[in-house]
Structures are given as C-alpha cells and as structure tokens.
Short mmCIF file of C-alpha atoms in Angstrom, two decimals:
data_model
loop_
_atom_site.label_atom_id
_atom_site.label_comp_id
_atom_site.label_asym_id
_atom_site.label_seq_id
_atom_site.Cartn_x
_atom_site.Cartn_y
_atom_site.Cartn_z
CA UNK A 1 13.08 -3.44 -26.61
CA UNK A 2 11.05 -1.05 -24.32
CA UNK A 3 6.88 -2.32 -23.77
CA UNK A 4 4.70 -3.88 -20.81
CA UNK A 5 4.14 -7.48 -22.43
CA UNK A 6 7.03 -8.84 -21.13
CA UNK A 7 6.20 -12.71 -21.03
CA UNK A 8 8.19 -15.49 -19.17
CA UNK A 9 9.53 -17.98 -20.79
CA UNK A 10 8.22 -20.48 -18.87
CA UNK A 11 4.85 -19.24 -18.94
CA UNK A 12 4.29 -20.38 -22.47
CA UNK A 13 3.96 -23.63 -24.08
CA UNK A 14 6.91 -24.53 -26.56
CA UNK A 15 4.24 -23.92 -29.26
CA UNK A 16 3.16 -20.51 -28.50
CA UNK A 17 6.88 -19.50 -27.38
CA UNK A 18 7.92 -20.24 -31.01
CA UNK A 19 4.68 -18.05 -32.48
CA UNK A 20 5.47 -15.01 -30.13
CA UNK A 21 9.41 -15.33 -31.60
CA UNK A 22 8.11 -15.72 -34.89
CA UNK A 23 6.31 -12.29 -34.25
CA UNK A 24 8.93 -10.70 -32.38
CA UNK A 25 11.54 -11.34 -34.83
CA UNK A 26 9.05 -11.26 -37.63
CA UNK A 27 8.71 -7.27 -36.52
CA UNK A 28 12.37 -6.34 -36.28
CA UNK A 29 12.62 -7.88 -39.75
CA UNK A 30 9.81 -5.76 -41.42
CA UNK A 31 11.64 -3.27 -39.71
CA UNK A 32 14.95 -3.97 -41.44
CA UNK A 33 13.27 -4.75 -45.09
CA UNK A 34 10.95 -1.42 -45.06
CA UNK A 35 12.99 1.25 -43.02
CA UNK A 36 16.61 -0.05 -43.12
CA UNK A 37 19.25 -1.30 -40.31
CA UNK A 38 18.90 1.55 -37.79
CA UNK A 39 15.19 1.13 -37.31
CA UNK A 40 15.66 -2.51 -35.54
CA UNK A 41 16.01 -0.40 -32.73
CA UNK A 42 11.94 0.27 -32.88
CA UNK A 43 11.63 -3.31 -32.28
CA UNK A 44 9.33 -3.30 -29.09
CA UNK A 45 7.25 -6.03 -27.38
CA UNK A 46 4.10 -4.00 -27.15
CA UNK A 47 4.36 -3.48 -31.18
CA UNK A 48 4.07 -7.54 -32.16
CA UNK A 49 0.45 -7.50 -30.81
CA UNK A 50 -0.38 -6.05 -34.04
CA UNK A 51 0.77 -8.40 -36.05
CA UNK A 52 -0.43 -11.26 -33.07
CA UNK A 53 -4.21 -9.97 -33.54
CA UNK A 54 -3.84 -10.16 -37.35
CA UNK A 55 -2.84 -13.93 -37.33
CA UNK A 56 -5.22 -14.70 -34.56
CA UNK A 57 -8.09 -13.45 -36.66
CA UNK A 58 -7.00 -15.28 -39.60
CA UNK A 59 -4.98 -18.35 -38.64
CA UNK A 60 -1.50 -18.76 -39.09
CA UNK A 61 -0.87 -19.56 -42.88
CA UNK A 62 2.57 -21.06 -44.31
CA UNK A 63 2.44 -18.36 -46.52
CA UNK A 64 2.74 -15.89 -43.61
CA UNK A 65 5.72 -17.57 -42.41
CA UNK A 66 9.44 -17.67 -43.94
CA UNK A 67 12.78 -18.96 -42.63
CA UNK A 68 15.02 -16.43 -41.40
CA UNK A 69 19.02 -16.57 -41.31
CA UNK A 70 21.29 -16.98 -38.18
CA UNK A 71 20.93 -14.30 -35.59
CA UNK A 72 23.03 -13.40 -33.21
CA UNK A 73 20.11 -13.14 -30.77
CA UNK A 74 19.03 -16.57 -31.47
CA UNK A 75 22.57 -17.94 -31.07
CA UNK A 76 23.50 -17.44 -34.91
CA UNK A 77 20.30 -20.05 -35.98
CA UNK A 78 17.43 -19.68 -38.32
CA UNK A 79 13.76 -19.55 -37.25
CA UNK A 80 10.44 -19.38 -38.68
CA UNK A 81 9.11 -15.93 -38.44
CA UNK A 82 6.14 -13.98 -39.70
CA UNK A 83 5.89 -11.89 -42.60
CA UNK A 84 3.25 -10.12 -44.44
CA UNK A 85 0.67 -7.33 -43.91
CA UNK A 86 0.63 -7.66 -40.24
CA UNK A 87 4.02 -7.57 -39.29
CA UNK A 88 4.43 -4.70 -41.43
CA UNK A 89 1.86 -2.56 -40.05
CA UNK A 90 3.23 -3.53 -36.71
CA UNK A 91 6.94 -2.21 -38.20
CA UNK A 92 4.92 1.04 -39.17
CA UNK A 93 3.37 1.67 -35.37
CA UNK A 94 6.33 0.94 -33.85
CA UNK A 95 8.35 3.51 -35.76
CA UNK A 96 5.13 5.96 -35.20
CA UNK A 97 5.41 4.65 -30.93
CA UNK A 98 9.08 5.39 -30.80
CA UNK A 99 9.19 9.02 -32.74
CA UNK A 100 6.84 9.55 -30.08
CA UNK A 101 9.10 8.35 -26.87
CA UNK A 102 11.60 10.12 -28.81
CA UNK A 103 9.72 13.84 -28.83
CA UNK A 104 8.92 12.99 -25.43
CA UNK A 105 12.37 12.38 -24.17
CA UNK A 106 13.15 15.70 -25.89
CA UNK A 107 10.84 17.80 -24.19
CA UNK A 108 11.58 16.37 -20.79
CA UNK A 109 15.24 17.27 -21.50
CA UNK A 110 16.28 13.24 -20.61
CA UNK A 111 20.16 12.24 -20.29
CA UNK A 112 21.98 14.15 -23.79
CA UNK A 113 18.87 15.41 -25.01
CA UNK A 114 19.36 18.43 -22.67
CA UNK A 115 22.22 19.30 -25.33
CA UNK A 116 20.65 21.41 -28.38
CA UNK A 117 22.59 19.43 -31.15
CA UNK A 118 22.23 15.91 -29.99
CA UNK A 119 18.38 17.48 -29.29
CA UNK A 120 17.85 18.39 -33.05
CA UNK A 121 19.73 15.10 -34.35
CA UNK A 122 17.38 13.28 -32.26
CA UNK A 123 14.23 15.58 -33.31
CA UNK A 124 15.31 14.43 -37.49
CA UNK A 125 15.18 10.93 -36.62
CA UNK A 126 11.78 11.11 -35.02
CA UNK A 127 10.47 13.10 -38.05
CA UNK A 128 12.32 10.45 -40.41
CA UNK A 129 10.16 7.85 -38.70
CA UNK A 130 6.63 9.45 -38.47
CA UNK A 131 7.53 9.69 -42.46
CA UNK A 132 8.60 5.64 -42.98
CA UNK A 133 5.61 4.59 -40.72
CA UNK A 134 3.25 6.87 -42.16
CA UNK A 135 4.90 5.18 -46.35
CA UNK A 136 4.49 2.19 -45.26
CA UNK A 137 1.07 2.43 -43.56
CA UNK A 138 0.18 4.19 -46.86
CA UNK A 139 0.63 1.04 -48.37
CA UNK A 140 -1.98 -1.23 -46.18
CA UNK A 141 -4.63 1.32 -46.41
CA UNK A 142 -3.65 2.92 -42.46
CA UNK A 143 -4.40 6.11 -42.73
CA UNK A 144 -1.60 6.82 -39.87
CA UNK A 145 -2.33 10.57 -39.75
CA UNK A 146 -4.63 9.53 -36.26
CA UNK A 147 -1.47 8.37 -34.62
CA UNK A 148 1.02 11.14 -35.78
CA UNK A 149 -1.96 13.77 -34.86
CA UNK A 150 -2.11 11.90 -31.65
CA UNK A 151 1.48 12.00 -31.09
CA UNK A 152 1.50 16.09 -32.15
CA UNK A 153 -1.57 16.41 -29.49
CA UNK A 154 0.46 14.86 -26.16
CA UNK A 155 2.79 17.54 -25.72
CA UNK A 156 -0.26 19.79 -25.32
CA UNK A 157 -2.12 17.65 -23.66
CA UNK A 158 -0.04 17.32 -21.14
CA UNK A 159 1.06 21.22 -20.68
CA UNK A 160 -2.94 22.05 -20.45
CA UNK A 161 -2.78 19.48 -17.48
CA UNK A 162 -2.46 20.26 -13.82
CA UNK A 163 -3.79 19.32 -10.29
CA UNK A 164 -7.16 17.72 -10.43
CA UNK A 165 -7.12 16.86 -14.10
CA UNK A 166 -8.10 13.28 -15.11
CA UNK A 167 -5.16 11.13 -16.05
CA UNK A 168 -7.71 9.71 -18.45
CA UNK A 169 -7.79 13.17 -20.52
CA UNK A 170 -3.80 12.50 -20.46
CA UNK A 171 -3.47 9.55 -21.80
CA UNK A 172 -6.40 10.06 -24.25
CA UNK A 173 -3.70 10.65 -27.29
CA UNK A 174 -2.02 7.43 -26.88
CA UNK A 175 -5.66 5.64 -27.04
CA UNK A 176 -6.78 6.85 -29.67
CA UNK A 177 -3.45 5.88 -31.77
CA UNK A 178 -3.59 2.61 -30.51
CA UNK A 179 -7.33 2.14 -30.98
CA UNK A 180 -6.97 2.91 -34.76
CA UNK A 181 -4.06 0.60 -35.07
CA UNK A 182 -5.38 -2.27 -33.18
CA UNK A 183 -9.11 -1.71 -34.94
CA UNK A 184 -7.19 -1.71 -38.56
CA UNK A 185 -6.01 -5.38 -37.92
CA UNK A 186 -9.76 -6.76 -38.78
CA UNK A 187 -9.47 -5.11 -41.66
CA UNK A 188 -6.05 -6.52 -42.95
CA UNK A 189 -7.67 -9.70 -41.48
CA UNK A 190 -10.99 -9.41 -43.57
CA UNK A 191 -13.47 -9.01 -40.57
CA UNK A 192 -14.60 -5.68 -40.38
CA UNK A 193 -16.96 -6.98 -37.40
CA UNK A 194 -14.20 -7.27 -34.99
CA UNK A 195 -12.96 -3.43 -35.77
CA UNK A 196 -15.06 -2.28 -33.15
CA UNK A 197 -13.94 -4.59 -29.86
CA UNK A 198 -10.64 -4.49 -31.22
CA UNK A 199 -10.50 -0.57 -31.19
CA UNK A 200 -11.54 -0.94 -27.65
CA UNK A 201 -8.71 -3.35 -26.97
CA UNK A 202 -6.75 -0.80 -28.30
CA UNK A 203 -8.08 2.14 -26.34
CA UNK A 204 -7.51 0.61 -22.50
CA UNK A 205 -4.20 -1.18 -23.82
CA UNK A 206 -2.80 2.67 -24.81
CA UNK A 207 -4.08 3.85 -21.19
CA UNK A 208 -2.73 1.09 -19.94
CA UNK A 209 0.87 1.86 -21.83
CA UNK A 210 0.79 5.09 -20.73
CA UNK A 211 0.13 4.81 -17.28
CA UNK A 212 2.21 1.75 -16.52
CA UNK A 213 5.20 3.86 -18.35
CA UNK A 214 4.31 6.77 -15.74
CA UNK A 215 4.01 4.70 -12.65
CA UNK A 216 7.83 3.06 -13.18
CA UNK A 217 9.22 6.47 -14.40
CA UNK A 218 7.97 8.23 -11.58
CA UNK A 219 11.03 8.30 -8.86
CA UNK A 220 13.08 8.74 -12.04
CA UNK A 221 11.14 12.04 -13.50
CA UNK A 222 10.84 13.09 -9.37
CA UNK A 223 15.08 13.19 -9.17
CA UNK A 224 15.39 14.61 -12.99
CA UNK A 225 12.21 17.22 -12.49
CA UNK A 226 11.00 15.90 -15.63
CA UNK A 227 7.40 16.34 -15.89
CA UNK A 228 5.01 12.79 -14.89
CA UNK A 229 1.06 12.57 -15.83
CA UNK A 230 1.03 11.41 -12.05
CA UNK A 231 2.71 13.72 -10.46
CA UNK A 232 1.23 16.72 -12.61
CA UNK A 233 -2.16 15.82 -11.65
CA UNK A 234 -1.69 14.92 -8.59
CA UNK A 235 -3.50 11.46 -9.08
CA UNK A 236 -2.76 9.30 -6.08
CA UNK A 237 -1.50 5.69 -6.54
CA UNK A 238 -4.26 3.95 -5.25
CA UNK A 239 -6.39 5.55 -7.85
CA UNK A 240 -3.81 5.23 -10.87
CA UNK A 241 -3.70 1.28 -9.73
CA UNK A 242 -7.89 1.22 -9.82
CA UNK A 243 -7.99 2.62 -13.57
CA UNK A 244 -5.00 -0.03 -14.72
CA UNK A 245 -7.18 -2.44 -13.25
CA UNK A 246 -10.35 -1.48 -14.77
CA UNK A 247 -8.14 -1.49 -18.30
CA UNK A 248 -7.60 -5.00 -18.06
CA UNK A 249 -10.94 -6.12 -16.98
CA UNK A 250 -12.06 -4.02 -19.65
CA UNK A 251 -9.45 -5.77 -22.60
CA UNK A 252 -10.66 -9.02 -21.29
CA UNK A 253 -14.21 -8.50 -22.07
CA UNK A 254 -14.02 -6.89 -25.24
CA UNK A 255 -11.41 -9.76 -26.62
CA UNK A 256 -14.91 -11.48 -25.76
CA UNK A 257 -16.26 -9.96 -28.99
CA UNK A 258 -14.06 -10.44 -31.42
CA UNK A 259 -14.02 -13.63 -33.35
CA UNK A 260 -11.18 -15.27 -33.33
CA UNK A 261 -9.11 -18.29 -35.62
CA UNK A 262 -7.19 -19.11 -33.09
CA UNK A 263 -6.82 -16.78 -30.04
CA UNK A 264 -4.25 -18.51 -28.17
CA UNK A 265 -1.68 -16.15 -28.25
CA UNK A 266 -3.51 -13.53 -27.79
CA UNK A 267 -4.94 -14.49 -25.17
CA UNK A 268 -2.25 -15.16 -22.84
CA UNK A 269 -0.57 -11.87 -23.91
CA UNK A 270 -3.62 -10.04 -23.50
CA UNK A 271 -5.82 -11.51 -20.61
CA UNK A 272 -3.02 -13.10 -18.76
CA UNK A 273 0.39 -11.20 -18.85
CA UNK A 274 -1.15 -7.63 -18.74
CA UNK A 275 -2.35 -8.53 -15.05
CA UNK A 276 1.00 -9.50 -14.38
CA UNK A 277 2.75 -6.60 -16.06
CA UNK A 278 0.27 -4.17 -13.88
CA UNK A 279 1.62 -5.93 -10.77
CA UNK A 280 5.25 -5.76 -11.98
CA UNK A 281 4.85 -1.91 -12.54
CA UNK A 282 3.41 -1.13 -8.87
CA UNK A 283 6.20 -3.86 -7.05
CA UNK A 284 3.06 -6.35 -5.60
CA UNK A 285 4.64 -9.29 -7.37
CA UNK A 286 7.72 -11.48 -5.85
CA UNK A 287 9.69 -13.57 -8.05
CA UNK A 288 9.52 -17.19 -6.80
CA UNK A 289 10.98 -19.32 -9.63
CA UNK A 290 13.50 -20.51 -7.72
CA UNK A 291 11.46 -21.15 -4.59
CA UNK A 292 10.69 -24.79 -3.17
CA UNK A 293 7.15 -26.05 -4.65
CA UNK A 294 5.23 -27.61 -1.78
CA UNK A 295 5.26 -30.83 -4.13
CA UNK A 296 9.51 -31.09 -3.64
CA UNK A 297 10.31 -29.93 -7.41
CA UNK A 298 11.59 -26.28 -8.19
CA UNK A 299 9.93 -23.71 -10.53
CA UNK A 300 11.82 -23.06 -13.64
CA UNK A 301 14.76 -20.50 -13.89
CA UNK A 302 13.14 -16.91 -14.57
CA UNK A 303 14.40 -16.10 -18.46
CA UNK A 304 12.54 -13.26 -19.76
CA UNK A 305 15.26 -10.89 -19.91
CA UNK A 306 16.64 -12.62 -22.89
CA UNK A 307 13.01 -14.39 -25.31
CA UNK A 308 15.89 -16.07 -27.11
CA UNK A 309 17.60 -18.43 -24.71
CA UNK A 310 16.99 -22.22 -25.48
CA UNK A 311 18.27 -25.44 -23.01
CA UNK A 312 21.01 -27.21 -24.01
CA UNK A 313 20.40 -30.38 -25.07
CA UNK A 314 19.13 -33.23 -22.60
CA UNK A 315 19.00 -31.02 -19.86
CA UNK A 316 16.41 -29.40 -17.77
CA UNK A 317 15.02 -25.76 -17.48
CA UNK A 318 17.66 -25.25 -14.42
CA UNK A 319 20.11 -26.55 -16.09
CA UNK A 320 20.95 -30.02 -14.69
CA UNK A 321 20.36 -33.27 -16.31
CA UNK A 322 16.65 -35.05 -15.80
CA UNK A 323 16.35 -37.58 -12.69
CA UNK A 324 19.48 -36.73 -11.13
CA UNK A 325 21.66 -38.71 -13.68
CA UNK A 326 24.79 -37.39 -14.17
CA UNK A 327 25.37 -35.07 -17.35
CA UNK A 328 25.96 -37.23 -20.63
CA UNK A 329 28.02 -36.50 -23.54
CA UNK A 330 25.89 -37.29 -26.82
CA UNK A 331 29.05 -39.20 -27.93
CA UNK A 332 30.43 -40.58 -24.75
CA UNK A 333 30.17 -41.38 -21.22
CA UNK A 334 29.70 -38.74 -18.23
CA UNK A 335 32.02 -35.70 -17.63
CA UNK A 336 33.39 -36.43 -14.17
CA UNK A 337 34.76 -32.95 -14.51
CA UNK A 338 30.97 -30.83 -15.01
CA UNK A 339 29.96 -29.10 -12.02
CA UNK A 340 25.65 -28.56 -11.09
CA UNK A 341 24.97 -26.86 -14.49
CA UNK A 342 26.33 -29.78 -16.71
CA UNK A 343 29.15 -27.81 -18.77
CA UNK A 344 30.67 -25.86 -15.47
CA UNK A 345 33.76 -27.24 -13.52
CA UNK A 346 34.27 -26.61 -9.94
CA UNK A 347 35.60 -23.30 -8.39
CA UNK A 348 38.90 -22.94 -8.89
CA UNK A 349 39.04 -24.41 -12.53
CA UNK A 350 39.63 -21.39 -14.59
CA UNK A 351 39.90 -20.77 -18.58
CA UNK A 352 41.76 -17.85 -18.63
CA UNK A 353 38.56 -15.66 -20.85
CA UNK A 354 36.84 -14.46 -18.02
CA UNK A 355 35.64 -17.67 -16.49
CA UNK A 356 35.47 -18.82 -12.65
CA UNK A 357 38.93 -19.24 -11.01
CA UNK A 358 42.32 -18.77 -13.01
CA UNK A 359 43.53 -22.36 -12.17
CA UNK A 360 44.00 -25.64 -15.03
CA UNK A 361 42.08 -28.44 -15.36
CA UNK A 362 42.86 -30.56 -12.48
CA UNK A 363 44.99 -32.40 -10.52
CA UNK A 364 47.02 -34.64 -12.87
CA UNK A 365 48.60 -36.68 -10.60
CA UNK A 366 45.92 -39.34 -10.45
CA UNK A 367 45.87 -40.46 -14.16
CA UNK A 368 43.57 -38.16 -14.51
CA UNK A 369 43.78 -36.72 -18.97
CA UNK A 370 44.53 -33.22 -18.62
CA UNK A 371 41.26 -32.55 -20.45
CA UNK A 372 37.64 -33.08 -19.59
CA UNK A 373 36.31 -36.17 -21.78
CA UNK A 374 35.00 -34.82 -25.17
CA UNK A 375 36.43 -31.42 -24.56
CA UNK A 376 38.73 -30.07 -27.07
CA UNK A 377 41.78 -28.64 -25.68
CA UNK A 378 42.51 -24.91 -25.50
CA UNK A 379 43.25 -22.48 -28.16
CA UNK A 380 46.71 -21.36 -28.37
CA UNK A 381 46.83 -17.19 -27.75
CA UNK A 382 46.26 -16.10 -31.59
CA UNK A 383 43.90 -18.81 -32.58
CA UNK A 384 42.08 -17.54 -28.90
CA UNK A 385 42.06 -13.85 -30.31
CA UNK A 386 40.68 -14.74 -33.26
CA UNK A 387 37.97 -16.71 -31.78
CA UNK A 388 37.37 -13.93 -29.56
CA UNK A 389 37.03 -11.81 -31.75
CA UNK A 390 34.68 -13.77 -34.27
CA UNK A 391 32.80 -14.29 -30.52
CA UNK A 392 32.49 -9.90 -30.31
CA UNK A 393 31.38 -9.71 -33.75
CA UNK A 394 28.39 -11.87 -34.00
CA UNK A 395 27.11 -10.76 -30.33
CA UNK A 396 27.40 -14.15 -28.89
CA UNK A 397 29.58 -13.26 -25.91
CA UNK A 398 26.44 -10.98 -25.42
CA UNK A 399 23.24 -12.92 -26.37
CA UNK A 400 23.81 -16.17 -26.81
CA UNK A 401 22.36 -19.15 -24.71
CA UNK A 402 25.84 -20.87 -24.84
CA UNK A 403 29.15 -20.79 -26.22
CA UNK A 404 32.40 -22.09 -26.64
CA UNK A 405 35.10 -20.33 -24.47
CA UNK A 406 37.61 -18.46 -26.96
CA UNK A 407 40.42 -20.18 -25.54
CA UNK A 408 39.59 -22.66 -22.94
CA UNK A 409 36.69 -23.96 -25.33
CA UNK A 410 34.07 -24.89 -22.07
CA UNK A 411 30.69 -23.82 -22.70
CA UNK A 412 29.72 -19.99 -21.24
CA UNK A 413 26.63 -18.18 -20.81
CA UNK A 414 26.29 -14.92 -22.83
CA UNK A 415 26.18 -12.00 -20.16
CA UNK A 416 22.37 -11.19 -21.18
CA UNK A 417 21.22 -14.63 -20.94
CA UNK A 418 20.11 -14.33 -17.61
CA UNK A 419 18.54 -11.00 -17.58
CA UNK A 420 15.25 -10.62 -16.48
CA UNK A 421 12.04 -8.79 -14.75
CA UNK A 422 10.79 -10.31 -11.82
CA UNK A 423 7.96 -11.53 -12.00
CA UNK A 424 4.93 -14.41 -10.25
CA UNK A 425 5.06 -17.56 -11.48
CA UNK A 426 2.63 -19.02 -13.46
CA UNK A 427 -0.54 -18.83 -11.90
CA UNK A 428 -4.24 -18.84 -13.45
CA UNK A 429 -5.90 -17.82 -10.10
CA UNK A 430 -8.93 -15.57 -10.51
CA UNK A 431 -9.18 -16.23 -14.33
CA UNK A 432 -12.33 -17.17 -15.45
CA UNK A 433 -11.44 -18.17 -18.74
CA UNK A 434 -11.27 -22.22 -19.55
CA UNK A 435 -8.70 -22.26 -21.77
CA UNK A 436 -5.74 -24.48 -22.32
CA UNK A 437 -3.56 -22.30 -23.47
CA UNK A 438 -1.18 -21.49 -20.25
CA UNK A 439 -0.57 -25.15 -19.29
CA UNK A 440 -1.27 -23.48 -15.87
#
C-alpha cells in the first residue's frame, strides 16, 4: 500500500483510528466489489482521502457504513467500513494512480519490467485499469478522461524536461488529476462551493505526491539510471524541500475554505501528517517512541507499519500490564511463567514453531505443572501441521496482532506486526489550529 499519509497509530484517537480503517478497508473493498480480487492491490493510503473528504463534507451516515467479514489483516474480525459513492470514486483514482506508477515503472525499465514480455503483461494491466476506473467513474458523473490525459501527458512531460526546468511544470500532470478528483468530492457531497478549495487541496497534495515520491527514489533511480524529476532538472534539495513546504502551508489554508461536517479526520491527515510525511521523506525526523519522556512514562510503541494491529486485552500500548501488576488471566490468577510482554516466557523456553529458544516449559522439579496456568498444552505433530497450515492460509502468521503458536499454542506476533516508518512523535508544535482532534 504505496502513498505519503502514513499515520501512526498512536497519533490518533481510538475514534478517528476506527474512521481512517473504515476508509482504508472501505477502499480495498470497493476495489474488490467493482474491479475484482486482483485490484486490492491498488489499495493505497493516499487514495482513502477521497472518500475521507466526501464524509467530512457530509457527515458520516449509518447508511454509509456496513459490517465487513473477518480479514486476515484485521486478525480474521469484522469491522465497520465505508461504502458508497465516495469510496468508490476513491477505488476508481486509485486504479487510475496505479496504471500510472505502472507506465512509469515501465518506461524507467524498473526490476522485470526491463524484460519485453513481463513489460507488455504489465502495460495490459495498466490499460485494464485506466478502463475499470474510467466505468466506474462513469457511473458518479467523473469525467476521468482529466486524469488518464494527465497520466498520457507525464511521460512527455518529463522527456521535454532538462536542466533548469521547473519541477513545478513536472509535476503539473499529477495536479491536475488530483485537483479534479479531490474538487469532484463536493459534488458527490452536494456542495459545489467547496469544489474550488478542494481542487486546490488537490493541486499542492499531487505536487506534493510527486515530489515526495522523487525525493525517496532518488539514490534508487541514481544506482538504476532511471530517470528522477530532481535529478533531470537539476533542482537542488534545498529548493525541492522549500516548494513541499509551501504545498502544505498552502493545503492548510485552503482546507480553510471549505465547509466542513465534521473535519476531524481530515484534518489530521491533511494539516498534521503531511508535515510529518515531508520530514520523513528528507530524513529530519528521529523516531523517539521508545525514548524516556521527561515526565518518567514511555511513548507508545511505533505501529504504523501494520494500521491493523490492536492490544491485547488489559494491557498497555507496550505491551505490559497497567501499574506494574503482573499479567492476569481473564479466568485465573497470574502467569508466573509470562515474560515483559505478558504472553512471552523467558529465553530459553522454546515452542518448537519458530519461537525464542528450543527448550520445554520449565524446570519440573519444583512442583512446578508442566504447563503455564490457562495454557493449553501443545499440539501433537499432525494436529501442529494442520494448524499451521490453517495459520499460512488466512495470513495470520503474517498480519495478525497475535496468535496461537501451531504447536506450542503461546501467543506470537505476526512478522508484519511490527513494521513501521519512523517517524516524530506526536507533537502539535507550530500548529496554529485549536482543534481537539490530535489529543496532542
């Protein structure tokens, strides 16, 4: 899921964390119902702001909401996600977006695309998806011909560019297909007043995309000589950094303009995390989540990688129980046997799937039951294989928060539960806004 609005977890209240899910998976869904299984893979964080402004203009409704099944992402449970004409025009950009990072990955020869047939397979699927998004757009009354024009336009944009061109006149494709697709949520939304500030939102936030995309890509393009907007022009960093800036100074007063039903969302995404995503992109930001506060207590665990990760029950953000108490079992006393995180045992305590140590559970000799209270002893080796393999199937030994060890049966993070982009922690310095929507 490629983008630049890459929120913490811990940035957001438990409220708005549950409406940018709701969003997020609401998006991957309209992807799924409109376009079929294989164009998930459009999902994309930048892409949900669509559908974000649409609600934020109108109000969430219950009618825009439905339950959706288990997901392997979510740890195989149901959520609440969005539905409707907003998360369906955000399914159509996002196919639009990625036929484009598609053709451009084809004409900078990236990875297999250098090979002709995986080239032309690649070039169908693109096509496929300018097709679906532009069906689908069809539909909401987006005429999406002013983002695949824009899309045809970059790759001669960009060989008409050399030294001394603007990078503005480069990324002036991408803004205008994000303009008209940000500007087309007041009309889904029934204000045609906000069009205008919202297709300014939509302008800086594409020359915004584009450059931050540049700016990380850079040593990458440099080692592959694959052609960079930067690079080409021979724009210095200093000055790429000074027009990002001016973007998001510029987003934040136009979001001034638009009228709002509740802007919440929004406005963290918009006014607070693309400040933060600019500093991520040009390495000024330190990750200090785990550093000491000045008060004693310790910032929360940095979980971005992975939107989907909940706490276990009765336990803290890192993990350990609240006040120091030892770890309780909902059904009986504490596990003498958990280690720090609550479910872990000490070094040396293996389960045999992959787990710390390849010892059992203990010493024995001091009365001790050979199993942890409340835990169920292991699976045998065939039960454990089937287990495991239910495990592979559903993703869980992937993406899942927590689950139960195939044969040991102790609790185990999924490998991408921890993954993440470093990042400040939460900080409303400099913001002149008075909102209470951070719970800065």
């Amino acid at each position: 899921m490629f983008g630049i609005v890459r929120p913490c977890r811990h940035r957001l209240s438990e409220g708005l964390r549950t409406e940018w899910m709701a969003h997020l998976c609401g998006l991957c869904l309209a992807l799924r119902g409109d376009h079929g299984q294989f164009a998930r893979v459009a999902t994309n964080y930048d892409g949900l702001l669509v559908s974000v402004l649409t609600d934020a203009q109108t109000g969430t409704a219950d009618s825009r909401r439905r339950t959706a099944g288990p997901c392997p992402l979510r740890g195989m449970r149901t959520a609440s996600v969005a539905q409707g004409e907003g998360a369906r025009l955000a399914a159509s950009v996002s196919l639009v977006l990625a036929s484009a990072k598609i053709r451009d990955h084809i004409a900078d020869r990236d990875g297999l695309l250098r090979r002709r047939p995986v080239a032309a397979a690649a070039r169908r699927i693109a096509a496929g998806w300018d097709r679906a998004g532009a069906r689908t757009a069809g539909t909401l009354g987006f005429e999406v011909s002013a983002l695949v024009d824009a899309v045809d336009r970059q790759t001669d944009v960009e060989r008409a560019a050399g030294p001394g061109t603007p990078l503005t006149a480069v990324t002036e494709p991408t803004e205008t297909a994000t303009a008209a697709a940000f500007a087309h949520t007041a009309t889904l939304a029934g204000k045609p007043g906000n069009a205008a500030p919202l297709a300014e939102v939509g302008r800086l936030f594409g020359r915004l995309a584009h450059l931050l995309d540049a700016v990380e890509d850079r040593v990458t393009d440099a080692a592959e000589n694959a052609w960079n907007p930067i690079t080409a022009t021979g724009a210095s960093r200093a000055g790429t950094r000074r027009l990002c800036d001016d973007a998001v100074r510029g987003i934040r007063l136009a979001l001034r303009d638009v009228d709002f039903a509740d802007p919440r969302l929004a406005h963290v995404l918009l006014v607070h995390e693309l400040p933060r995503a600019v500093d991520r992109a040009f390495a000024t930001t330190t990750c200090a989540h785990t550093d000491a506060h000045p008060s004693g207590n310790h910032h929360q665990q940095h979980q971005s990688g992975n939107p989907y990760q909940q706490q276990p029950y009765g336990q803290t953000p890192q993990g350990r129980p609240p006040y120091g108490q030892a770890p309780q079992s909902l059904n009986g006393p504490a596990n003498p046997y958990a280690g720090e995180g609550g479910s872990r045992l000490p070094p040396g305590d293996g389960d045999g799937d992959g787990g710390q140590g390849g010892g059992g559970w203990g010493d024995n000799s001091g009365g001790h039951s050979p199993h942890p209270p409340n835990q169920r002893p292991p699976r045998g080796f065939l039960a454990g294989c089937a287990a495991f393999v239910g495990l592979c199937c559903t993703c869980q030994l992937c993406c899942a928060s927590e689950y139960e060890g195939p044969w040991s049966r102790k609790k185990r993070e999924g490998l991408c539960s921890d993954c993440c982009d470093c990042c400040d922690c939460c900080s409303c310095d400099g913001c002149d806004c008075s909102c209470g929507c951070c719970d800065c």
